[in-house]
Each structure stands twice: as C-alpha cells, then as structure tokens.
Coordinates of C-alpha atoms and ligand atoms in Angstrom, one line a residue:
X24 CA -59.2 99.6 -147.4
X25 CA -60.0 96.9 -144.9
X26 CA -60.7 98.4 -141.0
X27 CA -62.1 96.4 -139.1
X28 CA -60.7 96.8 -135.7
X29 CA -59.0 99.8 -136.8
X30 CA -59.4 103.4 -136.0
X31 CA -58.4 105.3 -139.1
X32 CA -56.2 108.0 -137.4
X33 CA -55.2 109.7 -141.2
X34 CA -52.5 109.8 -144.0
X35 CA -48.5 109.4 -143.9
X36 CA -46.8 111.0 -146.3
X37 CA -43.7 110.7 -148.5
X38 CA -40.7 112.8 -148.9
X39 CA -42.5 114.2 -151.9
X40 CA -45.4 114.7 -150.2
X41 CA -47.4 111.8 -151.9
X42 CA -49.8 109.9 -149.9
X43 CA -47.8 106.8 -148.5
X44 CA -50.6 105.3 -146.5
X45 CA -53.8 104.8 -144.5
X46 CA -52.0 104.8 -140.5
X47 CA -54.4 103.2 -137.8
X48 CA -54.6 102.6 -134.2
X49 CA -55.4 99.0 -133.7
X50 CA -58.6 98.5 -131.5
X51 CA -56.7 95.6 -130.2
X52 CA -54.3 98.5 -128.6
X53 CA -56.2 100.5 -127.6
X54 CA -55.8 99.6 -123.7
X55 CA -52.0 100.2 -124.4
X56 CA -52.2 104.0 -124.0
X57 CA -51.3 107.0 -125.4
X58 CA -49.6 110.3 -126.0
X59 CA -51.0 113.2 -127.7
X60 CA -48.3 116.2 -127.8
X61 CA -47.9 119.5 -129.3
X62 CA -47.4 122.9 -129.4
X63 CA -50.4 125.2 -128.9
X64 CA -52.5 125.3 -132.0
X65 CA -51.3 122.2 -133.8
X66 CA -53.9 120.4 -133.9
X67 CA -54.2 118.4 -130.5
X68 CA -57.5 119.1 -129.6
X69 CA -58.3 117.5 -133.1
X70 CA -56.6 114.4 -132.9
X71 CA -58.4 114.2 -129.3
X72 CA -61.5 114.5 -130.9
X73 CA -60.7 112.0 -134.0
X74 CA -59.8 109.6 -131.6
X75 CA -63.2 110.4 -129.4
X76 CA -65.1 110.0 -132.7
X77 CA -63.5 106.5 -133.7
X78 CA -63.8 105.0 -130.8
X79 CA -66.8 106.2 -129.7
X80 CA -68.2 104.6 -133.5
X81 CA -66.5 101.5 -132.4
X82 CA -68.7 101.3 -129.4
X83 CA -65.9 101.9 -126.9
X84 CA -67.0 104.4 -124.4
X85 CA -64.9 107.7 -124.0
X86 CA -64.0 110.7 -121.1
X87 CA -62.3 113.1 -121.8
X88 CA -61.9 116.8 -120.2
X89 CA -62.6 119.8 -122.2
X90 CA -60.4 122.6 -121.3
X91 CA -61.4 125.2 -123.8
X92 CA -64.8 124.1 -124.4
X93 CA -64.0 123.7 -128.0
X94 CA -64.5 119.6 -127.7
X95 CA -68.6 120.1 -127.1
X96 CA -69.0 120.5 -130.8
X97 CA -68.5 116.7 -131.1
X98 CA -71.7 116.3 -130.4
X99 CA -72.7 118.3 -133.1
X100 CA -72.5 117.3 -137.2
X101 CA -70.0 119.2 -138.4
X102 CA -70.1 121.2 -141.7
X103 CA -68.5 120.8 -145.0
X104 CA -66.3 123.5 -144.7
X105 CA -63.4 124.1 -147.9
X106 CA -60.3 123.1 -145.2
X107 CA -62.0 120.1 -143.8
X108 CA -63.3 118.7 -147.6
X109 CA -59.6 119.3 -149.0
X110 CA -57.5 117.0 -145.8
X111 CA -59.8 114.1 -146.5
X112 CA -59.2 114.8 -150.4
X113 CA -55.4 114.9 -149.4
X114 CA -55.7 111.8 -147.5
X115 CA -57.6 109.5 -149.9
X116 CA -61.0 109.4 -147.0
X117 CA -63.0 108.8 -149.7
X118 CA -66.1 108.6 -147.7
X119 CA -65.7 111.4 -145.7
X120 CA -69.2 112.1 -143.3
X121 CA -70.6 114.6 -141.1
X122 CA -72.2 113.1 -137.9
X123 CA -73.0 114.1 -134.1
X124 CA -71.6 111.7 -131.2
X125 CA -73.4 111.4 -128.5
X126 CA -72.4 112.9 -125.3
X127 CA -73.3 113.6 -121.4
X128 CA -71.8 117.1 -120.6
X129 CA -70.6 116.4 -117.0
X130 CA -69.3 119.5 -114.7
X131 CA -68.1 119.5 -111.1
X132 CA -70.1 122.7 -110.5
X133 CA -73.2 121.6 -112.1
X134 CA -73.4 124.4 -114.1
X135 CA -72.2 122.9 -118.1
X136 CA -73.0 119.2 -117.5
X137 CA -74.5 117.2 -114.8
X138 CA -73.0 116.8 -111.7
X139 CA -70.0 114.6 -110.5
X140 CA -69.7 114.3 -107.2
X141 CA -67.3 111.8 -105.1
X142 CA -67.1 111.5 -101.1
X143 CA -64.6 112.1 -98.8
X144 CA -64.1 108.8 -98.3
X145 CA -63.3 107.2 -101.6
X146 CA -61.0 109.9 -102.1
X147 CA -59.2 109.3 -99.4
X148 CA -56.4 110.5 -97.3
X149 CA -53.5 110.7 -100.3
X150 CA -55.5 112.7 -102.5
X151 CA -57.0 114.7 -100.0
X152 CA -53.5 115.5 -98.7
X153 CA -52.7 116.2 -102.6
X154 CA -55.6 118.2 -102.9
X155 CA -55.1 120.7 -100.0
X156 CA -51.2 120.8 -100.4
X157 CA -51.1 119.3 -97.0
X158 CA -47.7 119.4 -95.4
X159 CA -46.0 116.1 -94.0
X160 CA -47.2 116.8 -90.8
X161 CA -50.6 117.5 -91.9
X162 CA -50.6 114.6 -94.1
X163 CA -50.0 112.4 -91.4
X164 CA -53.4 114.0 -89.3
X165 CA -55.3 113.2 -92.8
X166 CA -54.3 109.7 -92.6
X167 CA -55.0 109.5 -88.7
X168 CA -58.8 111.1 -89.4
X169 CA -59.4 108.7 -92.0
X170 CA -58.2 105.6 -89.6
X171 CA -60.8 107.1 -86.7
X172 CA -63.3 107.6 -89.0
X173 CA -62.9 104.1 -90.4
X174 CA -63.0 102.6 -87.2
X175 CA -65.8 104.8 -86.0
X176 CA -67.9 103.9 -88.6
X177 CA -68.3 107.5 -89.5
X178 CA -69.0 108.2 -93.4
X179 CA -66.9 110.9 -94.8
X180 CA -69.3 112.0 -97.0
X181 CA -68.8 115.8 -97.8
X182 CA -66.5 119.0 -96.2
X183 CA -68.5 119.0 -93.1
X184 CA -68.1 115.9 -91.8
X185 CA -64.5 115.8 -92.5
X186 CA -64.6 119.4 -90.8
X187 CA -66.7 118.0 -87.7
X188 CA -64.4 115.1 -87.5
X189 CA -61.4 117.5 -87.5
X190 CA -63.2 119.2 -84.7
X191 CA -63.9 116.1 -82.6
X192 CA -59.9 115.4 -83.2
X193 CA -59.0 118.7 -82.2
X194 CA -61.6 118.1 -79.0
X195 CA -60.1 115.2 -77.8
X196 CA -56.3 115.2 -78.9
X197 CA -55.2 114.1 -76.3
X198 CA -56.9 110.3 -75.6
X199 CA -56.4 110.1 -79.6
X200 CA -53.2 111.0 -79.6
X201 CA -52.4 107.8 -77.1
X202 CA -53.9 105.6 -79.5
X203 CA -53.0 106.6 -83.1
X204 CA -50.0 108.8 -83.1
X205 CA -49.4 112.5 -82.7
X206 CA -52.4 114.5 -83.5
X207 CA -50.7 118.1 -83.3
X208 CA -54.0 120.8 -82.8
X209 CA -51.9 123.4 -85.0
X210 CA -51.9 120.7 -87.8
X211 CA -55.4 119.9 -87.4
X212 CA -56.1 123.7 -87.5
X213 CA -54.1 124.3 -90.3
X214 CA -56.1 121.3 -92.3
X215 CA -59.1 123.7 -90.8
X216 CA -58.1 126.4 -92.6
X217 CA -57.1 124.6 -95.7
X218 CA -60.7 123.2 -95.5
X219 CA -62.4 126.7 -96.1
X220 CA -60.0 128.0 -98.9
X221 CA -61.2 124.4 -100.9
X222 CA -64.9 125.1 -100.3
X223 CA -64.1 129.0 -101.3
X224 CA -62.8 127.4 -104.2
X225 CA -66.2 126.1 -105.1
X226 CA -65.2 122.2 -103.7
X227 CA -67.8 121.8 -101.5
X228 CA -70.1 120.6 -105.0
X229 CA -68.3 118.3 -105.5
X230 CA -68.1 116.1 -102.8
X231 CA -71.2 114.7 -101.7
X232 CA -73.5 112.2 -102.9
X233 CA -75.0 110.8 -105.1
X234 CA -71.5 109.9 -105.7
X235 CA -70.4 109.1 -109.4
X236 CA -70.6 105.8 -110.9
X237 CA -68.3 104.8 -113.3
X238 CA -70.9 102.5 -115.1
X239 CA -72.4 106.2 -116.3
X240 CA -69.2 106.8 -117.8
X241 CA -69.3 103.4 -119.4
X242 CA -73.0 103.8 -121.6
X243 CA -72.8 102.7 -125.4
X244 CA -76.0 104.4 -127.2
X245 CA -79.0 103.1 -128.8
X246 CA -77.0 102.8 -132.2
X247 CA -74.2 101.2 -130.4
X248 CA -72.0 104.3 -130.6
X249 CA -70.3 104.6 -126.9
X250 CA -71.0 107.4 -125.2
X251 CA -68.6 110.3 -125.2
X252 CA -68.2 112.0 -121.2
X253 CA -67.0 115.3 -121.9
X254 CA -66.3 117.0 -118.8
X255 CA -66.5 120.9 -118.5
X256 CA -62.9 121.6 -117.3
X257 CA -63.1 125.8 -118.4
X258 CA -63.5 126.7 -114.8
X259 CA -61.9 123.6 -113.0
X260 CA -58.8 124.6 -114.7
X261 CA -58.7 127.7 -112.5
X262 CA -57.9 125.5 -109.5
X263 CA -55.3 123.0 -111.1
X264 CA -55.1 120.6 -108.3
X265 CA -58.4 120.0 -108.0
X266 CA -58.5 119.1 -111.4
X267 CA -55.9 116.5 -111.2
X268 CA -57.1 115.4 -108.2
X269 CA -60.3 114.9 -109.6
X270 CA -59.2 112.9 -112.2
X271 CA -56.6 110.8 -110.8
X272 CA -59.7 109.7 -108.2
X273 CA -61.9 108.9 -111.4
X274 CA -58.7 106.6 -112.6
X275 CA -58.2 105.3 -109.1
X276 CA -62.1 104.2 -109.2
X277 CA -61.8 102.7 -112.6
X278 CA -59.4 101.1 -111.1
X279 CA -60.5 99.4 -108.1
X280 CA -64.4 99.2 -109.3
X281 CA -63.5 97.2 -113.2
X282 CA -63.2 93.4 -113.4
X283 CA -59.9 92.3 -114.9
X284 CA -60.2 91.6 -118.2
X285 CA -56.7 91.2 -119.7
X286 CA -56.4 92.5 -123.3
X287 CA -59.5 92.6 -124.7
X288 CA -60.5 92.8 -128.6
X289 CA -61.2 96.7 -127.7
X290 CA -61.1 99.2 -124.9
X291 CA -63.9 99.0 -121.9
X292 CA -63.3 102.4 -121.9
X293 CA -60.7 105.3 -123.1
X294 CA -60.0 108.1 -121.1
X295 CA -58.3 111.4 -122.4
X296 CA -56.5 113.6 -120.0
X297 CA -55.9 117.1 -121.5
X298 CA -53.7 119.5 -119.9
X299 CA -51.6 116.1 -118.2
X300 CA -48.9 117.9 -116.7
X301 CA -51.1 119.5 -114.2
X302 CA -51.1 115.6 -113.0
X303 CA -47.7 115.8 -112.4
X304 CA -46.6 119.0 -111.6
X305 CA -45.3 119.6 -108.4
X306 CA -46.4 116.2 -107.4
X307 CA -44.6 114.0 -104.6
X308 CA -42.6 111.2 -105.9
X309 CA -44.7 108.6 -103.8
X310 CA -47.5 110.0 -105.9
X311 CA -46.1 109.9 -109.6
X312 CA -45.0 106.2 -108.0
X313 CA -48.8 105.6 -107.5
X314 CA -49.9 107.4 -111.5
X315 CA -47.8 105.0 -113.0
X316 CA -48.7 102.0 -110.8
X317 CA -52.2 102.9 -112.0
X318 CA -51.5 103.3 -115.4
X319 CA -49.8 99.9 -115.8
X320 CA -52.3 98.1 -114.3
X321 CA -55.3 99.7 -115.5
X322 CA -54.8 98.2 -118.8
X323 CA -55.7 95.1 -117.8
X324 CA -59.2 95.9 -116.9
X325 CA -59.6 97.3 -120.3
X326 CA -58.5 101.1 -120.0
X327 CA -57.2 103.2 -122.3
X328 CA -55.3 106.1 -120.6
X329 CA -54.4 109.0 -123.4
X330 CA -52.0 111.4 -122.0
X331 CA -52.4 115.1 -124.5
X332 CA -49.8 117.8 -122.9
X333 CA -47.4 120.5 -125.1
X334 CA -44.6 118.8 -124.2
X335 CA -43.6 115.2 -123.9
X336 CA -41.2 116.2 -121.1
X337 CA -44.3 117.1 -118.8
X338 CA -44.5 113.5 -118.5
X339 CA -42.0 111.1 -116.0
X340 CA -40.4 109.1 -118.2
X341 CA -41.7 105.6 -116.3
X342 CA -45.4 107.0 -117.2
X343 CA -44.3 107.6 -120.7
X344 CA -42.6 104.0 -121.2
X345 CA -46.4 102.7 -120.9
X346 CA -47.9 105.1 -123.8
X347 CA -47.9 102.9 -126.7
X348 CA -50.0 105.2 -129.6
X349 CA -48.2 108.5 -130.2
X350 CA -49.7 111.5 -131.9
X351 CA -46.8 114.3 -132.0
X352 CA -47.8 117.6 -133.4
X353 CA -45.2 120.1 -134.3
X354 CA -43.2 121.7 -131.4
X355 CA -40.8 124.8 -131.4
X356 CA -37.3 124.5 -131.0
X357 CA -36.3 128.2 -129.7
X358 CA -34.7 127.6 -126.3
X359 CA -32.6 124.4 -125.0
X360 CA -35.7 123.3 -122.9
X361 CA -37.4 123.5 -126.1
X362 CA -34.8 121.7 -128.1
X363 CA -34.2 119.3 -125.3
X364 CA -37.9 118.7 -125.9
X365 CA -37.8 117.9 -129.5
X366 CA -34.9 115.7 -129.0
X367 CA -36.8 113.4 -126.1
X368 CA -39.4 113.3 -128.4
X369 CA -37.6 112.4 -131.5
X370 CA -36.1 110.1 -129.4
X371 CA -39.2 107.8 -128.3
X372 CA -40.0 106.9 -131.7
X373 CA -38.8 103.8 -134.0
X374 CA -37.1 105.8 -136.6
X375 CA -38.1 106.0 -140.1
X376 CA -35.0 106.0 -142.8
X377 CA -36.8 108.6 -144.9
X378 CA -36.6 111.5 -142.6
X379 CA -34.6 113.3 -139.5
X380 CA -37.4 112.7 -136.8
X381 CA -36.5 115.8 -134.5
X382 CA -36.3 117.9 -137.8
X383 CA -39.7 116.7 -138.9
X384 CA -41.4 118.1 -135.5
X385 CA -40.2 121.6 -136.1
X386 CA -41.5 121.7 -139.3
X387 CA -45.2 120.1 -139.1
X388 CA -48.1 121.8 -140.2
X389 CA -51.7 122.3 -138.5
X390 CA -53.3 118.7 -138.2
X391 CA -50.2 117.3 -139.3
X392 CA -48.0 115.0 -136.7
X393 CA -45.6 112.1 -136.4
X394 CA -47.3 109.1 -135.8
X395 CA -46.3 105.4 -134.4
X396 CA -48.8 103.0 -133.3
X397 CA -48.7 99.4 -131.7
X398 CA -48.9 96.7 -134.4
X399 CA -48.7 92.8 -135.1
X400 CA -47.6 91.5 -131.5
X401 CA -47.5 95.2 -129.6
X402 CA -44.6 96.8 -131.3
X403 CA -44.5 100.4 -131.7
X404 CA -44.6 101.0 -135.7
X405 CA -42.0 102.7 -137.6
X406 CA -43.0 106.7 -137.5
X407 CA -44.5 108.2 -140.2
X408 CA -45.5 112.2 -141.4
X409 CA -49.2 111.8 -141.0
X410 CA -51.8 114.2 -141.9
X411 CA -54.6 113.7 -139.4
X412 CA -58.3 113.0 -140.9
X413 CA -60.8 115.7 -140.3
X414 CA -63.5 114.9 -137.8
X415 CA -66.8 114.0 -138.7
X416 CA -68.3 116.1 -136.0
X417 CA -68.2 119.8 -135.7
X418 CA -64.8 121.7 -134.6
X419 CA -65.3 124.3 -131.9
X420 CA -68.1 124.8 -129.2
X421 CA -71.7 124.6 -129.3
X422 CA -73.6 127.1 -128.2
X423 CA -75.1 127.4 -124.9
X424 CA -78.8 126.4 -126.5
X425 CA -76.9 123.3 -128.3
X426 CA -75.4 122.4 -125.1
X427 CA -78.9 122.8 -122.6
X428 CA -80.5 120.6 -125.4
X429 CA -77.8 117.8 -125.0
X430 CA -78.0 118.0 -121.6
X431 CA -82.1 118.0 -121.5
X432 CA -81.9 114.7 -123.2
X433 CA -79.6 113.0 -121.6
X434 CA -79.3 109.2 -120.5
X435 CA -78.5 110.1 -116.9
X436 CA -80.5 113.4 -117.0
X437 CA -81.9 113.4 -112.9
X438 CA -79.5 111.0 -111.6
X439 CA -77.1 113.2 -110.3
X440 CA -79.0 116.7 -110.7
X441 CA -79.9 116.9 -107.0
X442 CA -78.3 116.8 -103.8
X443 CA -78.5 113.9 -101.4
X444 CA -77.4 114.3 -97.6
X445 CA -78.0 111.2 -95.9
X446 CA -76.6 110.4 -92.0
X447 CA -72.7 110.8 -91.7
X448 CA -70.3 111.5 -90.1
X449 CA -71.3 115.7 -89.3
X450 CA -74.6 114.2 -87.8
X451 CA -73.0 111.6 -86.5
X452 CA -71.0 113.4 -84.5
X453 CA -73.4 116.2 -83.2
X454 CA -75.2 113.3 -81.8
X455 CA -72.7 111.9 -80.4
X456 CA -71.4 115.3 -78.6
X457 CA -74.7 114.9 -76.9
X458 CA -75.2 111.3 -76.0
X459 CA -71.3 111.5 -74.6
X460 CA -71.7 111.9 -71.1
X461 CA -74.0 109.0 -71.1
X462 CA -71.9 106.8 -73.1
X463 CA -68.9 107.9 -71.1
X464 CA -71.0 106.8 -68.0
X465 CA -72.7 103.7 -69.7
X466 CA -69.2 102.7 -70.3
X467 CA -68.2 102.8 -66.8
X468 CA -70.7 100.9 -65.5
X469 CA -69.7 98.4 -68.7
X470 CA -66.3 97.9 -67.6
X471 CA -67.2 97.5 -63.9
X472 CA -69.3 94.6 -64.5
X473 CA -66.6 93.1 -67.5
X474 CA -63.6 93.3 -64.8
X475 CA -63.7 89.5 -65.6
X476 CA -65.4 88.8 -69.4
X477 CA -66.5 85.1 -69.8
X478 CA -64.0 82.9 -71.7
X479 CA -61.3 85.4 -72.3
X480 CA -58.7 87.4 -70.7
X481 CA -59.2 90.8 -68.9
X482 CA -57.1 92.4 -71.3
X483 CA -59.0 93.4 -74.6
X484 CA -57.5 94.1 -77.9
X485 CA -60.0 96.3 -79.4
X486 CA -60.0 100.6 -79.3
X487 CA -61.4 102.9 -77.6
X488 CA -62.2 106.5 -79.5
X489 CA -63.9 109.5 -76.7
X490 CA -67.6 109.1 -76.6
X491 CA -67.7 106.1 -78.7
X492 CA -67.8 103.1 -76.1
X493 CA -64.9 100.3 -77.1
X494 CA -64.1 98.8 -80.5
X495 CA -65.1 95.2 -79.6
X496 CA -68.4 95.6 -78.0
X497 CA -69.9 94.2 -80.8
X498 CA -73.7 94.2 -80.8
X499 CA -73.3 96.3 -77.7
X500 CA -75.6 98.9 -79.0
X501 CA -74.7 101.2 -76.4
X502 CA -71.0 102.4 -77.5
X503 CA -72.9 103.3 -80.8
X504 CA -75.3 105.0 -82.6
X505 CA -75.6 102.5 -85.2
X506 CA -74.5 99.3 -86.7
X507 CA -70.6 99.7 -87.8
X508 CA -70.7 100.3 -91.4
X509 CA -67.7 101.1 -93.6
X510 CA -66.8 104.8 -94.3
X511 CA -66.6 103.5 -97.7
X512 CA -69.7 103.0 -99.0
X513 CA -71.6 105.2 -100.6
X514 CA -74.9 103.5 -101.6
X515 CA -78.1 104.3 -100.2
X516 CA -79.3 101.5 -97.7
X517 CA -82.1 100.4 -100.4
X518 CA -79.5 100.5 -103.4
X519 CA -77.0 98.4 -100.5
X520 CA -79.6 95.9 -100.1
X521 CA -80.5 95.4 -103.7
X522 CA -76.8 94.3 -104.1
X523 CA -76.2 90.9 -103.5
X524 CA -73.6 89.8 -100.8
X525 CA -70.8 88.7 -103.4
X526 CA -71.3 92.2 -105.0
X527 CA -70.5 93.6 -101.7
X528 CA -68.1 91.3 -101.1
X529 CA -66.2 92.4 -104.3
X530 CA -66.2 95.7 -103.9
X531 CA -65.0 95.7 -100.2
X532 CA -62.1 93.6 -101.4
X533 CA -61.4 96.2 -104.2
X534 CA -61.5 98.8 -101.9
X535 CA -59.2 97.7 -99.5
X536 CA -57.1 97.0 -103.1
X537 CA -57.1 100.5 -103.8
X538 CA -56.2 101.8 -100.3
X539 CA -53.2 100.0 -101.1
X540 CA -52.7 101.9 -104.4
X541 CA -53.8 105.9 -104.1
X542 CA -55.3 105.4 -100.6
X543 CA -52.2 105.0 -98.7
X544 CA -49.1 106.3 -98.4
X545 CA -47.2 103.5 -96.8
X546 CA -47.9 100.3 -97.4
Ligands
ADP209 N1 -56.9 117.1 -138.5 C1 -57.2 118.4 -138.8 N2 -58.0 118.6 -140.0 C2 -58.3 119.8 -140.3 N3 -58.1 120.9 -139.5 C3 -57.4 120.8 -138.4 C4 -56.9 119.5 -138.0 N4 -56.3 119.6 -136.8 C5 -56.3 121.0 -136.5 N5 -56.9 121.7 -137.5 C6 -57.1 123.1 -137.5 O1 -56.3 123.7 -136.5 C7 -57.0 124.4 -135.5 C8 -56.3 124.3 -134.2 O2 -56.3 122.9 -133.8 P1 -56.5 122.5 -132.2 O3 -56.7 121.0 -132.2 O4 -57.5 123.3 -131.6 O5 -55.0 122.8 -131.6 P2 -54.5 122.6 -130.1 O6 -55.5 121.8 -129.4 O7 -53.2 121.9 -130.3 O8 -54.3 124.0 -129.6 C9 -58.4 123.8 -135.6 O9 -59.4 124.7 -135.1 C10 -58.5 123.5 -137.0 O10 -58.9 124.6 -137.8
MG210 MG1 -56.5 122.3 -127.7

C-alpha cells in the first residue's frame, strides 16, 4: 500500500468481519483537528499513542498530557506480545515493528519531567481569573493589576510579585481607584487569599522563569523523528483548573508565538489534550468563545489540536464543528445522557449504508472504533468499523529507572532544571516602598518647575501611579527605577539583546494579538 503522507491509523471492517481496508489520516489534515472519544478502557489512550507514534515518524512534533502515566512507555520498544502480533495479523500490517520514540518528560512540579514554567504575565488576567475561580468583581481587579503593572513597567514574573502588586493596590486604593476604576480592598483581599490556596496547591513552580519556549516543544530528532512532549499530568490532574489552565496558555502561546503558515503539507506541531472536558467544564461562555476562537485559527500556523474525552458531549458543539479526524471508541448506552451521547455521536459522522452508526458504538470492541477522516479536498470520509493498529512502542508505563534515563539524556536536559529570579515586579516594588517619599517629593519639585512645559499645554495626558513619578516623563529617570520595559517579556537582557529588533518587533505585535484573544475579556 502506498503511504506517503499518510498515517496508517488501522483496518475497517465488513459486515462479515473481513478486512475492508487500510483507513488513514492524511498528513495534509492533520492541522484540521481532531476527536478521540470513548468509554473508559476502549482503547483511547492507544489511538493517542498511534497517532503520537505516526506523526512523531513523520517528523511532526507532538504534546500530549499523560494522565495515567501509561503514555511514557512510548518511549520504550514495545514487545511482541500474542494480542498485539494477532491485531496487525487481523489488519493486514504486514510489517509490523517494535520501536522507541523519542520523548522529553516535561512536569509542572519538576519531579517526572523537566520543568515548565510560564510567568504571570503571559498568562494574563483571563486565565489567571480562570485559574483562581475569580468572581466578576475580582476579575475586574485582575484586569486593573495587569493594566498598572503594564504601565509601571513591573514584570509579573511569579506569585510574589503579583502578591506585592496586590499589596501596593490594596496600599494605595484610593489614588488608583481615581484612575483605573474601582479597586474594592475586599476583592483585592480575596484575590490574597485565593493567591495562597494556588501556591498550597503546589502553583508557585510553575510560574517563574525560565519560562517555556515553545520551540522546545517543537524539536525533531537526530533521525528526523519529531520529538514527542509527554507532560506528567498524574498529579496536575488533582487540581483540574490548573491543568486546563495550563494548557489552554501553552495553546494561547502557540498561538501568538507561530508564523502563519496556512495549510501546510504536514502539522508544525500536534497537540493532544487528554481528559478535554476539564477545558470546558464549568467554563464562562466568554471563555469557550476564546477555545474555539483559538482552535480555528490555530490551524493556520500549522497546529493540530486533538481533543480525547469519554464523551463527545463534553465538547461545545462550535469546538467540535472544527474537529475534522474522529476516532470513536465504543460508549455505553445505559441512561438517556448516555444514549443522548451515542446519538450526538452517531450523528457527526457521514454515514456508511452498511451499518446503524449509533448501534455500531455500543457494540465496539477494545481497540476497535468508528473512524472518518478528511480526504480529497477536506471532506470528512464515509465512517468505517476500524480496528486500530497496535503501536510500535510499548503499552503502559516505564518504570521510574526507564523514565530518569530518558530524562538524563535529554535534548533540553539543564535548560529549565533550575530556577531563575531576575528583578521584577516583588523587588521592584520593595524598592520602590523606599525611594517613595523621595519620589513623591522629587515629583513636587517636578511639577513646580513644569507649571508651564515648553511647546505644549499645561495639561498632560499621561498617568500617574503612587510612588512612581508620571507616565510621560520619559527619560526622566527620576519617576523610575529603570527604563520602561514591557511586563511581557520574559528574556534575560543578554538573550533580549541577541534578538534582533524585527524579532522584537514581531513578537510585541503578537502579543498585543493575543491580549486580544485569551488576554482580555472585552475587547
Ligand atoms: N489498538 C489496540 N491494539 C491492541 N490492544 C489495544 C488497542 N487499543 C487498546 N488495546 C488494549 O486495551 C487496553 C485499554 O486501552 P486504553 O487505550 O488504555 O483505554 P482508555 O484510554 O480508553 O481507557 C490496552 O491496555 C490494550 O491492552
Ligand atoms: Mg486512557
């Protein structure tokens, strides 16, 4: 069989159970996203990994979370075991082999995979409101912090600078209040509060710096296999919004950071989100608005985004409109929810004469599924019984030694292994509480000797923030501790100046891009 540009997903089946044929997901496609769905024990996990594997052959980087911590075996060969030698027999894989993949372990607590960290600041004030459950109220001090901070030049780095800014608003409400809205101190205490319970929850790793870059998510391997980010989600699951929120802010990066590349021959990059409807549980509408905003555009810079939840239900139905390749495992059918269920997800496929769809998900076996993927100009094939091919890697985890040794030779082994606490906005600010009488009286000598300023009016249009001089003193010195520098960047001053300007330049512009997306709420 001819497969170039084609990810061999497994074999469809007949109504007598004869091998039909070979069913694919077109590389070509593979930016048009995906759905993996299924009851618990179907076979999900598998398909994720197949998919991993394939494209991960095919050069095309791949993240995906591991919520049981049976996906690490991909990066071990797997083992010619009876079950596994008999599907490809079933299947006609005729040249069925074991292999390892290669893969950087990542973990937000450091303790599975190396680091991933983000800041404060390229989170930003939606997801941070997401993250902490923040009430309107609350949500609306987020967005005013992140506005001061902005036009303080403070870096939001990690909890305690957004803690001492919290403090600093809280300090001086009321001026603030006057310039940027309503800045209630029982909101900003509450946020306070909220602030501890996340770093209880073991938050405080991960934000910081060195901050993530996506371009270690996007490696390819000596052979030209693309590296596989598997992301130790066994103890993140145990605070479900920060695992959502973590990886909506990885899409959101993705996002802003990737060139536009329309629909290229394959994916720049596939991502896998396990457990999806975490994502959208609960969520505000203006948020699921945002997800599939994201989504949609996304696939023009080359990402593939595969959704794998129980139930296709768990996903708004504008989301799942954008999920070209579907894997459906079987599902049960006891209650209406259930058979609702099986009905939405009979539903989404192009139908295939030879068999009741929704009757054919109650009835899969392990490994088995319904499958339709995009083909000849982007149109969903007709579904077919498809017996998933076995993975060339090993099912289950590795062990603890397997995993240390993967880790101990990886490609971005020290890059992210220690902590980095550079100037922001915590130092910033205890600094500032002592230089603020003199500023405060540096000011007032200022604005004595500016009643009239050369060439322009008396009347100024810049801001004034307590202890931080006025907004358009420019190369005043004095209203500040340093040049203004964005809140959003993250590089060290000697990685900034290695950039060039048009790098910068870029990445401003996509930043101020993505405000607009996940970064704001109204706008
Ligand atoms: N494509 C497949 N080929 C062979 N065995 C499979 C396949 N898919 C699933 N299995 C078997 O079923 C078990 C459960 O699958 P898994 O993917 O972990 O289910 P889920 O993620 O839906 O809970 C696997 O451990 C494996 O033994
Ligand atoms: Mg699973």
């Amino acid at each position: 069989m001819d497969d170039t540009g084609k990810l061999f997903i497994g074999g469809s089946r007949k109504p007598d159970d004869s091998l039909n044929k070979a069913e694919y997901l077109e590389l070509k496609f593979g930016n048009r996203h995906g759905l993996i769905t299924g009851a618990t024990g179907t076979g999900k996990t598998v398909t994720l990994q197949i998919l991993a594997e394939a494209f991960s052959k095919a050069g095309v980087p791949v993240f995906a979370a591991d919520i049981k911590g049976d996906l690490s075996g991909i990066a071990a060969k797997g083992e010619p075991k009876d079950f596994l030698l008999k599907r490809a027999e079933q299947i006609g894989l005729a040249d069925y082999q074991f292999e390892q993949f290669p893969v950087i372990f990542w973990d937000l607590f450091g303790e599975k995979g190396h680091r991933v960290r983000t800041t404060i600041a390229e989170m930003g004030p939606l997801l941070l409101s997401r993250l902490m459950d923040a009430s309107e109220p609350q949500e609306g001090v987020i967005n005013i912090a992140f506005k001061i901070a902005d036009k303080a030049g403070l870096p939001l780095l990690d909890l305690k600078d957004f803690a001492s800014l919290l403090n600093y608003m809280a300090e001086n409400s009321g001026e603030l209040s006057s310039q940027f809205g309503l800045i209630s101190k029982t909101s900003v205490a509450s946020i306070q509060r909220a602030l501890l319970v996340l770093e209880q929850q073991g938050a405080e790793h991960f934000f910081g710096e060195p901050a993530l870059k996506i371009t270690d998510i996007m490696r390819t391997s000596n052979n030209g296999y693309g590296q596989i980010s598997v992301l130790a989600a066994d103890k993140l699951m145990m605070n479900p919004r920060l695992y959502a929120t973590f990886l909506l802010w990885l899409l959101s990066e993705l996002f802003e950071e990737l060139p536009e590349v329309g629909d290229p021959d394959k994916p720049k990059l596939v991502f896998f989100f396990d457990e999806a409807h975490l994502l959208f549980n609960d969520a505000p509408k203006v948020l699921t608005e945002r997800v599939e905003q994201v989504v949609r555009l996304i696939r023009s810079k080359g990402v593939g985004v595969y959704f794998v939840t129980q139930n296709p239900l768990d996903v708004p139905e504008t989301v799942l409109a954008q999920l070209g390749n579907r894997v459906q495992h079987a599902l049960r059918a006891y209650t209406p929810r259930e058979q609702k269920a099986v009905r939405t997800a009979a539903d989404t496929f192009r139908p295939n004469p030879a068999f009741d769809c929704a009757e054919a998900i109650t009835n899969l076996g392990t490994g088995e599924a319904l499958v339709s993927t995009l083909e000849g100009k982007g149109a969903p094939s007709m579904v077919e019984r498809t017996l998933i091919r076995p993975p060339s890697g090993r099912i289950g985890a590795l062990t603890d030694q397997e995993r240390q040794a993967v880790i101990d030779r990886s490609p971005v082994l020290g890059l992210y292994d220690e902590d980095l606490d550079r100037e922001s906005a915590f130092e910033i600010l205890a600094a500032r509480a002592k230089q603020a009488a003199d500023a405060a009286a540096a000011k007032k000598a200022q604005d004595e000797l500016q009643t009239a300023p050369p060439g322009g009016s008396g009347e100024t249009g810049g801001w004034t923030l307590p202890g931080f001089g006025t907004g358009d003193d420019e190369g005043g010195g004095r209203g500040r501790a340093q040049p203004r520098r964005s809140g959003y960047q993250r590089e060290t001053v000697v990685e900034a100046a290695m950039k060039s300007v048009a790098r910068t330049v870029a990445t401003q512009v996509g930043r101020a891009l993505v405000r607009g997306i996940l970064g704001s709420l109204k706008r």
